[in-house]
Coordinates of C-alpha atoms and ligand atoms in Angstrom, one line a residue:
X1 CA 0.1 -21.0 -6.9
X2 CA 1.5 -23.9 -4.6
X3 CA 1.5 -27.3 -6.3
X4 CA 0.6 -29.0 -2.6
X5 CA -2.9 -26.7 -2.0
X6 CA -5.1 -28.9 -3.5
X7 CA -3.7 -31.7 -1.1
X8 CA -4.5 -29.8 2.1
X9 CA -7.9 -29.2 0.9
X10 CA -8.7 -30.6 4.4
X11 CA -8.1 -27.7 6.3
X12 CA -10.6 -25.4 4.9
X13 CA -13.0 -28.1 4.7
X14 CA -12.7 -28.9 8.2
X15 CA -13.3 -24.9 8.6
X16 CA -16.8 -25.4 6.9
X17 CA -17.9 -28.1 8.2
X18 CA -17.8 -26.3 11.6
X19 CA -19.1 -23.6 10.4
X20 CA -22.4 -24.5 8.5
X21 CA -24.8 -27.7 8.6
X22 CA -25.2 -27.8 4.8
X23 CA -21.6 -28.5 4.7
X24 CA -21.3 -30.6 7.5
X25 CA -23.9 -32.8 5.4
X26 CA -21.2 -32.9 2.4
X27 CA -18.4 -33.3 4.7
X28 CA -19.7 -36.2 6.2
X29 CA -21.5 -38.1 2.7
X30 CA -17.1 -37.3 1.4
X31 CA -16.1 -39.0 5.0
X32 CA -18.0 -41.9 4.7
X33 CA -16.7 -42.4 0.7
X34 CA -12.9 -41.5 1.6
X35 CA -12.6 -43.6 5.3
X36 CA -11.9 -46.4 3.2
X37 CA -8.7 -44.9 2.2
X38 CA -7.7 -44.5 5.5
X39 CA -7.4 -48.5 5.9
X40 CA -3.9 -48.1 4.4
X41 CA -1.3 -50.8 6.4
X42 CA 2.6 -49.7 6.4
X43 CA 4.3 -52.1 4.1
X44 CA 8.0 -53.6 5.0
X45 CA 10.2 -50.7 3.7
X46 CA 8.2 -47.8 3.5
X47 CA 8.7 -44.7 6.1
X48 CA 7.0 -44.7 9.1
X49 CA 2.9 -44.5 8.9
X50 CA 0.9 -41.9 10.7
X51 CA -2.8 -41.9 10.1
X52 CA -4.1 -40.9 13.3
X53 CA -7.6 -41.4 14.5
X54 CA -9.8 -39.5 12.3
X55 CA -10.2 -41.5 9.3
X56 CA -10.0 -39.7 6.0
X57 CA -8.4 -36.3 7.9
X58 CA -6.0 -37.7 9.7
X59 CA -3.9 -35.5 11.5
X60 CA -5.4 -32.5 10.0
X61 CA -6.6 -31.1 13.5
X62 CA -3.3 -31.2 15.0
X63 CA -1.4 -30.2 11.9
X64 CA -3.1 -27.0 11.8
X65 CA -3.5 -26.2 15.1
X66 CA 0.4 -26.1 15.6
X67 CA 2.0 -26.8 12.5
X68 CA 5.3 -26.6 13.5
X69 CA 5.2 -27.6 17.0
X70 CA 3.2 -31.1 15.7
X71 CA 5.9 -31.9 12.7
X72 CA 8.9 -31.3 14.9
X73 CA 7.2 -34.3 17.7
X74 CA 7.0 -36.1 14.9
X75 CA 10.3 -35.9 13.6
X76 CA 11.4 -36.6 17.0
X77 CA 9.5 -39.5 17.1
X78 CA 9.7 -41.0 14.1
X79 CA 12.5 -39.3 12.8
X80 CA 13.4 -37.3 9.0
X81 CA 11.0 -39.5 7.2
X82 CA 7.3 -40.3 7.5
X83 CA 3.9 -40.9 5.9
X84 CA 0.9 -38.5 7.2
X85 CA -2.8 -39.5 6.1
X86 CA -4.0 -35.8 5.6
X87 CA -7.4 -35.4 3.5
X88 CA -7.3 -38.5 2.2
X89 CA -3.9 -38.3 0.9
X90 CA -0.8 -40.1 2.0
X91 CA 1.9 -37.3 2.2
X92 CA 5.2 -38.5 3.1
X93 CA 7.2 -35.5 4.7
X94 CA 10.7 -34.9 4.0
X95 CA 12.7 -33.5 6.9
X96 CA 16.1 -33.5 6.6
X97 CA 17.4 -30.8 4.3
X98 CA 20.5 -32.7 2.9
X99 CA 17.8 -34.7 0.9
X100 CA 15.8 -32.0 -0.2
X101 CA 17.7 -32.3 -4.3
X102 CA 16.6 -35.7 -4.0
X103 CA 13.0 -34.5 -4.1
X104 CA 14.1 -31.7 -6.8
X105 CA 15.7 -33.4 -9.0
X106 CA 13.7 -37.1 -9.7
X107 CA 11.9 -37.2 -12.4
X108 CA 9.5 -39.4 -11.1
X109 CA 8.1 -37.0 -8.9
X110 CA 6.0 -34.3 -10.5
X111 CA 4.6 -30.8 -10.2
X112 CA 2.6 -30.5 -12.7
X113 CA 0.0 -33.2 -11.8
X114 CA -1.2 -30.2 -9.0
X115 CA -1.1 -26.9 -10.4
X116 CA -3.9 -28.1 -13.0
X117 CA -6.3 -29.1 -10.5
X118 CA -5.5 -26.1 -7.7
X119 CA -5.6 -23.6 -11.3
X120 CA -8.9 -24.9 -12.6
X121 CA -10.5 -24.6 -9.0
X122 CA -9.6 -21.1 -7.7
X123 CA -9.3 -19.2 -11.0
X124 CA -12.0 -21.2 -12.9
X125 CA -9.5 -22.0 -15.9
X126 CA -11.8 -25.0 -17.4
X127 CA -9.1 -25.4 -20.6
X128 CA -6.0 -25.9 -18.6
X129 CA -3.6 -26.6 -20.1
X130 CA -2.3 -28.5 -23.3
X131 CA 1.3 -28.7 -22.2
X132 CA 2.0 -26.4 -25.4
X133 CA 0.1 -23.5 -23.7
X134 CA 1.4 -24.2 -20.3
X135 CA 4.8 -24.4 -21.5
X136 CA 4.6 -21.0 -23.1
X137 CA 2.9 -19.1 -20.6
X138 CA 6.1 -20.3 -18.4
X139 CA 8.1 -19.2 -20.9
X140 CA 6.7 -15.6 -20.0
X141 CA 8.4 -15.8 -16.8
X142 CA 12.3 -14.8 -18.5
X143 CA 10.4 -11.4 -18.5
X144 CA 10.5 -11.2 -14.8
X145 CA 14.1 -11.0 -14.9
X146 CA 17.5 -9.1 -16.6
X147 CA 16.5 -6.3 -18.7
X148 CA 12.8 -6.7 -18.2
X149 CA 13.1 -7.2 -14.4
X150 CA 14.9 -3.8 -14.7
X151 CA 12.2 -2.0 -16.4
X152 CA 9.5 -3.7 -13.7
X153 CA 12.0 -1.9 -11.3
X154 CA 12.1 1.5 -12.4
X155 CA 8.0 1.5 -12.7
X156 CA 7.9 -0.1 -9.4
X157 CA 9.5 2.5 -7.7
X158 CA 7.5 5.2 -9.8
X159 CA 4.2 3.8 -9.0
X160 CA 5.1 3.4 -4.8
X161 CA 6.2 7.2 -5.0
X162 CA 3.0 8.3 -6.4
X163 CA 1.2 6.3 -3.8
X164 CA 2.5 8.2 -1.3
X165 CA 3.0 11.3 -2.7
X166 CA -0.7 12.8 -1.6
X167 CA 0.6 12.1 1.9
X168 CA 4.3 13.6 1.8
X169 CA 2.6 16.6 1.0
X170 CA -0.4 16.3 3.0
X171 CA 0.2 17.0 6.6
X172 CA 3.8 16.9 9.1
X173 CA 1.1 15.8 12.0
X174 CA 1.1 12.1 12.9
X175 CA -1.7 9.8 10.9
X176 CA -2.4 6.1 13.2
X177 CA -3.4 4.1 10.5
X178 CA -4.1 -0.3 10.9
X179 CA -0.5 -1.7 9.6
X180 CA -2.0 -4.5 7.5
X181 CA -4.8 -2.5 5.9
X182 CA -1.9 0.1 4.8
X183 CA 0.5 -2.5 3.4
X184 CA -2.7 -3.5 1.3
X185 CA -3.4 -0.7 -0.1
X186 CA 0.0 -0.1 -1.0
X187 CA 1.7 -2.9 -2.2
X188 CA -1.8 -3.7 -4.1
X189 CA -2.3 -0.8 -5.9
X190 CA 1.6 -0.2 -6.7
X191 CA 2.2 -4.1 -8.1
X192 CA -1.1 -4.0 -9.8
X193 CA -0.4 -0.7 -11.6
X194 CA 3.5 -2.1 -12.3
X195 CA 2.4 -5.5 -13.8
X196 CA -0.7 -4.5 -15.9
X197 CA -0.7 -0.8 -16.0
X198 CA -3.1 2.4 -15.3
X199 CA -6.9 2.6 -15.1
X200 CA -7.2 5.4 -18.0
X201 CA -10.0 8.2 -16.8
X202 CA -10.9 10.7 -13.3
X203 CA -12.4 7.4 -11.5
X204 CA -9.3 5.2 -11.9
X205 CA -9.1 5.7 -7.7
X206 CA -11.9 4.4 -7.5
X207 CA -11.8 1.3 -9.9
X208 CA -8.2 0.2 -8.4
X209 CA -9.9 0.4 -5.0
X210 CA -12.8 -1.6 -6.1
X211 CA -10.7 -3.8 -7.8
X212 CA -8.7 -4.2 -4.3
X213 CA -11.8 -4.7 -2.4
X214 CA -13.2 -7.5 -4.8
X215 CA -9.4 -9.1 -4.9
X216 CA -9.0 -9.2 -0.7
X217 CA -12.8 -11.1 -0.6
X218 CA -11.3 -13.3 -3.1
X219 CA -8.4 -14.0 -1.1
X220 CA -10.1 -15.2 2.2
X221 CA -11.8 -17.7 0.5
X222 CA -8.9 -18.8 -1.6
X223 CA -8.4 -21.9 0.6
X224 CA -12.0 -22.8 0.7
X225 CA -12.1 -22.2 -2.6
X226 CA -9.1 -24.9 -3.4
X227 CA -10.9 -27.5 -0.9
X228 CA -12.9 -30.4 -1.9
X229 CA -16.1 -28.0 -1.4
X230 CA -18.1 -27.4 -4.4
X231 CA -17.9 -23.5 -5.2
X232 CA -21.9 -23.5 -4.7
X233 CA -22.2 -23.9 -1.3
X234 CA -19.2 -21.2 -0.7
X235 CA -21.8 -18.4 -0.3
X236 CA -20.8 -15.2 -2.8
X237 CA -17.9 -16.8 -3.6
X238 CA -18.5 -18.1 -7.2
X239 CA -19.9 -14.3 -7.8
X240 CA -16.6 -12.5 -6.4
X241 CA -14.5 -14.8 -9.1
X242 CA -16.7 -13.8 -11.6
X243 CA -16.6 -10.5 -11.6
X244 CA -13.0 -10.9 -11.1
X245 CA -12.8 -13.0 -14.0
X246 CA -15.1 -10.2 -16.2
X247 CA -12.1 -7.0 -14.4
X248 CA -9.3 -8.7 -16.7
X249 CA -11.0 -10.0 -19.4
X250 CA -9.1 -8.8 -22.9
X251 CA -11.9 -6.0 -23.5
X252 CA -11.3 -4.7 -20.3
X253 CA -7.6 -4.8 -20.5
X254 CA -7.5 -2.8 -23.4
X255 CA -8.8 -0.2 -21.0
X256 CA -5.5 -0.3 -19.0
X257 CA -2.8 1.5 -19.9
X258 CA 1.2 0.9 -19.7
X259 CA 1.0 -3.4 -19.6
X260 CA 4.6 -4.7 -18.6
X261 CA 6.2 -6.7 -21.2
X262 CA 5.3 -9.8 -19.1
X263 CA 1.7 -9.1 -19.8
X264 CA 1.5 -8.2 -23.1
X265 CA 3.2 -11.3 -23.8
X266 CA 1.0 -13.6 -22.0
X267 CA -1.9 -11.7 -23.4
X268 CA -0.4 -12.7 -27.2
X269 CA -0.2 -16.4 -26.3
X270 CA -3.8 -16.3 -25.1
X271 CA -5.4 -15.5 -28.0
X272 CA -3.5 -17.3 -29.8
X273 CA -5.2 -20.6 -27.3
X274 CA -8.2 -18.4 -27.2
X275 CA -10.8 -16.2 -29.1
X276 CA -10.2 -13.0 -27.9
X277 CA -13.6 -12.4 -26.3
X278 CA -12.8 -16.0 -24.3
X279 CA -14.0 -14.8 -20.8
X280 CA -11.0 -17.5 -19.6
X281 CA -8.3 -15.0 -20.8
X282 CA -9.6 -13.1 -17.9
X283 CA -9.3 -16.0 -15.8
X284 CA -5.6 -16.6 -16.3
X285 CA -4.5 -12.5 -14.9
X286 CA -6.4 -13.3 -12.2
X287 CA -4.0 -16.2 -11.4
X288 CA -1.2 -14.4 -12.0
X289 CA -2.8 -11.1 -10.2
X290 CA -3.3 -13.2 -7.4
X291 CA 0.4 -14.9 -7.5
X292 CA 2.0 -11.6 -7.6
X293 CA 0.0 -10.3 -4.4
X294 CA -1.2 -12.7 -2.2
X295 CA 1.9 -13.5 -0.7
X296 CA 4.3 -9.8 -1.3
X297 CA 1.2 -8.4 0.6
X298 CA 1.5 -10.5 4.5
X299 CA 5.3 -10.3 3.8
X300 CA 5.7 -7.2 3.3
X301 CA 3.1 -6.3 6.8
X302 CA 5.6 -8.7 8.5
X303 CA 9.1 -6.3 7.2
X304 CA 7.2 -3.6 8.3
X305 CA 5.8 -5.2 11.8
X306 CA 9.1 -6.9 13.3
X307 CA 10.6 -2.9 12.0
X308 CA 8.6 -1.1 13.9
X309 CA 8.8 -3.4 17.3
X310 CA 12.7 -2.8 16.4
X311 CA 13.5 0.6 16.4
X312 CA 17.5 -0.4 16.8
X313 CA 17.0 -2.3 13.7
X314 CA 15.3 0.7 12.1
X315 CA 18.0 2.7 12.7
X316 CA 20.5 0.9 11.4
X317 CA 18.5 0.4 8.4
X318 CA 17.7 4.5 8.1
X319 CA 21.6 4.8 8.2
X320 CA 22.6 1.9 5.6
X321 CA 20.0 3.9 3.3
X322 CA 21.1 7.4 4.1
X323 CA 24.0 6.7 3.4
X324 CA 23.6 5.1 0.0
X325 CA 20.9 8.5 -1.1
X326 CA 24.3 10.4 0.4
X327 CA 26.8 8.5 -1.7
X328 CA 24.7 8.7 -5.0
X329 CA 24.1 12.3 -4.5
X330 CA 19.7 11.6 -3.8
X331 CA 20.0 14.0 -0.7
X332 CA 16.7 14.1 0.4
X333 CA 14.7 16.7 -0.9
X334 CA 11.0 18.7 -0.9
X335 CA 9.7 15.7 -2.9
X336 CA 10.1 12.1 -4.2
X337 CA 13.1 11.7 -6.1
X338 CA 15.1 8.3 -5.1
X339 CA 16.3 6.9 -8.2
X340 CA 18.7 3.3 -6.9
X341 CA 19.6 0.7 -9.1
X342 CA 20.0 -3.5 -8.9
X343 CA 23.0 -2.8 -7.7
X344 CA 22.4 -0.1 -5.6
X345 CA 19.6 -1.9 -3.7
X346 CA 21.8 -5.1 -3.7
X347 CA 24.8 -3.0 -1.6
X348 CA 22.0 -2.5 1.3
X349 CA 22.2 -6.1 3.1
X350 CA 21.1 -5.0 6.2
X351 CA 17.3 -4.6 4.3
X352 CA 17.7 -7.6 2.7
X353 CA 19.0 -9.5 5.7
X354 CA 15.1 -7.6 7.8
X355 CA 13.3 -9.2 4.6
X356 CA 14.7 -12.3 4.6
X357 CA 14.5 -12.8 8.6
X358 CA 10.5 -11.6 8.3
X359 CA 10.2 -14.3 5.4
X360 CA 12.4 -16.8 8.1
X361 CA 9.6 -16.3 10.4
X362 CA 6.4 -16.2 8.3
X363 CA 6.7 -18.5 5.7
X364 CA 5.0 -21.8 5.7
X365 CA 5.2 -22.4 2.2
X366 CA 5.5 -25.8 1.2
X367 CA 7.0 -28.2 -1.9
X368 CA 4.5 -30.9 -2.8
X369 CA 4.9 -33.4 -5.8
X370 CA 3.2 -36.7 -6.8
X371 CA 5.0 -40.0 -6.9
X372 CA 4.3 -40.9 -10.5
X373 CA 6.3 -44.0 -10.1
X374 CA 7.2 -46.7 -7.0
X375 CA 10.4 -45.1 -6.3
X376 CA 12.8 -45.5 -3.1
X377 CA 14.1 -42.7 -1.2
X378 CA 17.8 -42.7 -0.4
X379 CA 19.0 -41.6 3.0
X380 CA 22.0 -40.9 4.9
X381 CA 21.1 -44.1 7.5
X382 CA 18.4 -45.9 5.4
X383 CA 16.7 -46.1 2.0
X384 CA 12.8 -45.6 1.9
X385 CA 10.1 -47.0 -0.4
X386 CA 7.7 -45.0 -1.5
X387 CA 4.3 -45.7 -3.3
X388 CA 3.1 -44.5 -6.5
X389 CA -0.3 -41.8 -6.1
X390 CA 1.2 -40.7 -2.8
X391 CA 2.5 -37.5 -2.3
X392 CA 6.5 -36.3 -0.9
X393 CA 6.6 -32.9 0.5
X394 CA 9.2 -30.8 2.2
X395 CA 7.9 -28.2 4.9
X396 CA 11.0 -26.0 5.2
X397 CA 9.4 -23.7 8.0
X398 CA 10.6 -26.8 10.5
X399 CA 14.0 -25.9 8.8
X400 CA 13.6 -22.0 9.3
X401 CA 12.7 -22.5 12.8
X402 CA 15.4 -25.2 13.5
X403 CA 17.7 -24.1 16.7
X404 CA 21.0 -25.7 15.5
X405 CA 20.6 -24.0 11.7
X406 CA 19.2 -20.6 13.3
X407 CA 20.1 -19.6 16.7
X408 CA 17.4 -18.7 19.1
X409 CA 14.8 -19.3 15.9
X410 CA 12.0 -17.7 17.6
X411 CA 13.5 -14.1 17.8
X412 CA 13.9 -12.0 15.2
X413 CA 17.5 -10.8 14.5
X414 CA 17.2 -8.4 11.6
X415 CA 21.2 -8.9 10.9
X416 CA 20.9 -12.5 10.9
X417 CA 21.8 -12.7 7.2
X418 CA 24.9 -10.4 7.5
X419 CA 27.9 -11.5 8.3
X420 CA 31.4 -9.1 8.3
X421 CA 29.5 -6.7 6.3
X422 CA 28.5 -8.9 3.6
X423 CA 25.4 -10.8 2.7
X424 CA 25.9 -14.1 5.2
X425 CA 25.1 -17.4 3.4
X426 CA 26.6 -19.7 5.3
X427 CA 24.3 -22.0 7.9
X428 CA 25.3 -25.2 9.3
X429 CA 23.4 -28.5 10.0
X430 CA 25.3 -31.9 11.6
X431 CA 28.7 -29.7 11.0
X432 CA 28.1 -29.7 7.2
X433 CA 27.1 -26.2 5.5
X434 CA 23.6 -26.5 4.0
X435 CA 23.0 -25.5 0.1
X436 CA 19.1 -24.5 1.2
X437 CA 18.8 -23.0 4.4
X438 CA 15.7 -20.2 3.6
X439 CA 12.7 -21.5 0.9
X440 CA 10.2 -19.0 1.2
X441 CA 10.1 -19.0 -2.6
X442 CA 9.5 -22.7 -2.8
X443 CA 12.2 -25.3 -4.7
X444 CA 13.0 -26.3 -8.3
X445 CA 10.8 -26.7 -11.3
X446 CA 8.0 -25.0 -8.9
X447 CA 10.4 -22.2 -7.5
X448 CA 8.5 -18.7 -7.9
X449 CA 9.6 -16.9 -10.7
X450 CA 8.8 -13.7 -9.2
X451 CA 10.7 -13.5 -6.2
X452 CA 13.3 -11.1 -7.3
X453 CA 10.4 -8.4 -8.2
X454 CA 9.0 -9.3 -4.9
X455 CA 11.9 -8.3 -2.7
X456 CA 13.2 -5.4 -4.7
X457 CA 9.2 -4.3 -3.9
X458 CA 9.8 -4.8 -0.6
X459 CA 12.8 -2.8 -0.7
X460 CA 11.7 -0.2 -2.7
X461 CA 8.6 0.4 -0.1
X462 CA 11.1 0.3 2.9
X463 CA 13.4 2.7 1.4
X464 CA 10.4 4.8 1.1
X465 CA 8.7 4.7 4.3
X466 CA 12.1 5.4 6.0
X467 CA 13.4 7.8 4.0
X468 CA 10.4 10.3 4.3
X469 CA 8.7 8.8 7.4
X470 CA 8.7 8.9 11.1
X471 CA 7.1 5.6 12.2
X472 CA 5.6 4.3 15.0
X473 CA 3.6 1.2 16.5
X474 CA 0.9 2.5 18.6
X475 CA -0.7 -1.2 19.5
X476 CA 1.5 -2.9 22.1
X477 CA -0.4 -6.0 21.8
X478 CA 1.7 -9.3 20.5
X479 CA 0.2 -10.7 17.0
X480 CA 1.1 -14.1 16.2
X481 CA 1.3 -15.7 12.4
X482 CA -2.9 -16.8 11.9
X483 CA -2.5 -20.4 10.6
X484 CA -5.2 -19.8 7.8
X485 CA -3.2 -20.8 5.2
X486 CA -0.7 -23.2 6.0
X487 CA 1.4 -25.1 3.8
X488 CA 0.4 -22.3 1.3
X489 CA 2.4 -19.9 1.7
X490 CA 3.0 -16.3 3.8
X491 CA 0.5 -16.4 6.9
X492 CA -1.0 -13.3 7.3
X493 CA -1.3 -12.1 11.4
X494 CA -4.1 -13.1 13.3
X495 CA -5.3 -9.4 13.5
X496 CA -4.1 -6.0 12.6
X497 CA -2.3 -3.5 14.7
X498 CA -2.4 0.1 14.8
X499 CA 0.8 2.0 13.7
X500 CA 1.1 5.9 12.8
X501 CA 3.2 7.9 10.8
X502 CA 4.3 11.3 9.8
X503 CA 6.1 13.7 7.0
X504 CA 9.8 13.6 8.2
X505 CA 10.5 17.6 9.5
Ligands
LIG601 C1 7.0 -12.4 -1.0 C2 6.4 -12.6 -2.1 C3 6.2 -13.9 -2.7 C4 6.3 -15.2 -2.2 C5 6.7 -15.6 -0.8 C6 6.1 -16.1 -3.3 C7 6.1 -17.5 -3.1 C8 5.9 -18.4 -4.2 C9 5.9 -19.8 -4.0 C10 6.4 -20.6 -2.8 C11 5.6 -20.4 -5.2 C12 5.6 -21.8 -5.6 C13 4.4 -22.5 -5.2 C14 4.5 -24.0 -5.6 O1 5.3 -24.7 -5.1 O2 3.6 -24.3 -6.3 C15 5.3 -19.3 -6.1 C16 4.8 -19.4 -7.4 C17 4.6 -18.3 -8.3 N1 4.8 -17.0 -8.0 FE1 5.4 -16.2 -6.3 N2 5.8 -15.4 -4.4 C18 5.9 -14.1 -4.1 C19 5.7 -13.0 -5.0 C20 5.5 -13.2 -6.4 C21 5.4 -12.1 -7.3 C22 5.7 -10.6 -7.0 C23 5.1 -12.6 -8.5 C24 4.9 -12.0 -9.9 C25 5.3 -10.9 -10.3 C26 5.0 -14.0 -8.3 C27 4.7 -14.9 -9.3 C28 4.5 -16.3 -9.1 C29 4.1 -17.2 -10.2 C30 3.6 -16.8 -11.6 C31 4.1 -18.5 -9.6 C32 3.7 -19.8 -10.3 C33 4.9 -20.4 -11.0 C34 4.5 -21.6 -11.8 O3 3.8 -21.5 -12.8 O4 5.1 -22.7 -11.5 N3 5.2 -14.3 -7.0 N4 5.5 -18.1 -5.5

């Protein structure tokens, strides 16, 4: 749930004003109220202003059509610091990754000021939040680590096996299957099942798949849905939420068997906010259904992706893993039977170095907060001032992709995080080792708190597939990262390509 969506809100608007006259209509009534903010002049001391032609968007266009490739001309040309007009918002950028605990740690800037609006648009939660509630629904988040985080393990892995398990005893012929549309399926149904339990009953296939299908619509309108466009005029939008809403409502989470711990507690503090047939109860799972899938889904598709057009990497990875089964006596067997530990999964760094290099390469999520204050901006050759209501973000993907921290950034090197056998943590910018080099999981008070779950998932999958599976990609064609979503988060690929698999003989 990224504190900065709300403030690219552009993008998808952009998307619908192209794409239907109604909306161009209400695009252009909000253009002609919100030019007047583009009038903004750059005042002595403040960082380089960029407003562009377009008044109101700004540089929108040319932010999303490359975003990258745009922020790195401008950091050339105006250097580390600068001041975009983007949907009527003044965003000033942070580049240079030595000031990045600046942004974390001043408690002038603030998170909070976002999530409410982003939270009450795409999940419909009207009564967010008295800080008492918010507070202790973060509190929840302890239970996605230590003991707890061990437990969410140990189902995890339970719940991927059985989603595969029709297929290991299925057939040893080769099924082609679309990459994206399997990672879906799987890492859906297995996180969903992990986090708030089983559908009790014979059709619980079918409502987890329904479920699925209603969750993905969802999803490709989720930046629409955050965008200065009233739900209304977002076609069946408004109905999908609902009925996504009315899926994890308290009467029909009773229904659900096995909750994690992290659930049931959230579920105690709602009704304590709410009465327990409060339709909003529903409202908050779905944010945190959504938070705990829309991103492990396109990462895990990338894993899997840059894998398969690797087979050297695959191999090394098959042996790391053998080896481990080998050394804690899991020889593999008839059926599903890998039991591995923190620990255990820890030892492997050549999968965690794949996962972090695919999360190198397709993250664009950014760090947004609100100047609550005037406040200046220290720097290495010059102090900044910056204006209260504006907004500072950092954009680490610039980072991820930057040649001097990541040699030949554009390639994927699944060993890049290893170094003499050993997890490597050590990247270098100016000659000075950087603390933050790889923010896929955002920074600070808004760093995701279930990012451990979300690479032992990823693991656990892995280990899976190559344990018991041959795999192979089947399209040749090159995908590239589909800009949909930028600034929120993992892209997803611009299309799907065909893979295909088989039982290990
Ligand atoms: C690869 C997978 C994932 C990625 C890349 C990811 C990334 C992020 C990022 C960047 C944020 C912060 C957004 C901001 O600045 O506002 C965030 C927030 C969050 N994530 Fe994740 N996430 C992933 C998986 C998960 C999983 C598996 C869970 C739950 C089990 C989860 C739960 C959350 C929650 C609850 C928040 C909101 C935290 C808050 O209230 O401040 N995420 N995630």
């Amino acid at each position: 749930m990224s504190s900065g969506m709300d403030h690219f809100s552009l993008q998808p608007l952009l998307l619908q004003l192209l794409s239907s006259r109604g909306l161009a209509l209400a695009g252009l009534l909000l253009l002609l109220v919100l030019c007047l903010r583009a009038r903004r002049s750059r005042r002595p001391g403040e960082p380089p202003l960029i407003k562009g032609w377009l008044p109101y968007f700004g540089q929108a266009l040319k932010l999303q059509k490359d975003p990258i490739g745009f922020m790195k001309t401008l950091q050339k040309q105006h250097g580390d610091t600068f001041t975009l007009l983007l949907g009527g918002k003044y965003i000033t950028f942070i580049m240079d990754p030595y000031q990045y605990p600046f942004v974390m740690k001043n408690h002038k800037l603030s998170f909070k000021v976002f999530s409410k609006n982003i939270i009450r648009k795409a999940f419909s939660i009207q009564k967010f939040m008295t800080s008492e509630l918010n507070n202790e629904l973060r509190d929840c988040y302890q239970l996605l680590q230590g003991k707890s985080l061990d437990t969410l393990m140990d189902n995890m892995m339970q719940n991927l096996q059985e989603v595969f398990e029709h297929q290991l005893f299925k057939t040893t012929n080769w099924d082609v299957t679309h990459l994206l549309t399997f990672c879906t399926s799987a890492v859906f149904e297995a996180t969903f099942t992990t986090i708030y339990g089983k559908f009790l009953g014979a059709d619980r296939k079918k409502l987890i798949t329904e479920l699925k299908e209603d969750f993905l619509k969802f999803d490709n309108k989720f930046t629409h849905l955050i965008s200065d466009v009233p739900i209304e005029l977002l076609g069946n939008t408004k109905s999908i939420q609902k009925k996504l809403i009315k899926c994890l409502t308290s009467e029909k989470l009773a229904k659900i068997q096995g909750w994690s711990e992290i659930v049931q507690m959230r579920q105690d503090i709602l009704e304590k906010y709410y009465t327990s047939k409060d339709v909003e109860i529903g409202a908050h799972h779905l944010g945190f259904l959504w938070a705990s899938v829309a991103n492990t889904i396109p990462a895990m598709f990338w894993a899997m992706y840059y894998l398969l057009r690797h087979p050297e990497a695959m191999a090394v990875l098959r042996d790391e893993i053998d080896h481990l089964l080998q050394s804690t006596g899991q020889k593999q067997g008839s059926g599903f039977s890998i039991h591995l530990t923190r620990e255990q999964l820890d030892s492997l760094v050549y999968l965690e170095s794949t996962i972090l290099e695919a999360l190198r390469l397709c993250s664009f999520s950014s760090i947004i907060r609100y100047v609550e204050e005037d406040l200046t901006l220290p720097s290495e050759t010059r102090d900044y001032f910056l204006r209260k209501g504006d907004l500072i973000a950092i954009f680490p993907a610039v980072l991820h992709q930057d040649p001097e921290v990541f040699e030949a950034p554009e390639e994927f090197r699944f060993d890049r995080f290893v170094e003499n056998g050993k997890k490597k943590t050590t990247f270098f910018k100016r000659g000075k080792k950087l603390k933050f080099y790889l923010l896929p999981f955002g920074l600070g008070a808004s760093k995701c708190p279930g990012r451990f779950l979300a690479v032992i998932e990823i693991k656990q999958l892995l280990i899976i597939l190559l344990t018991y599976f041959d795999l192979e990609i089947v399209d040749d064609k090159p995908i590239q990262l589909d800009k949909g979503r930028f600034l929120l988060g993992i892209q997803y690929p611009d299309s799907d390509v065909l893979f295909r698999y088989k039982v290990k003989s």
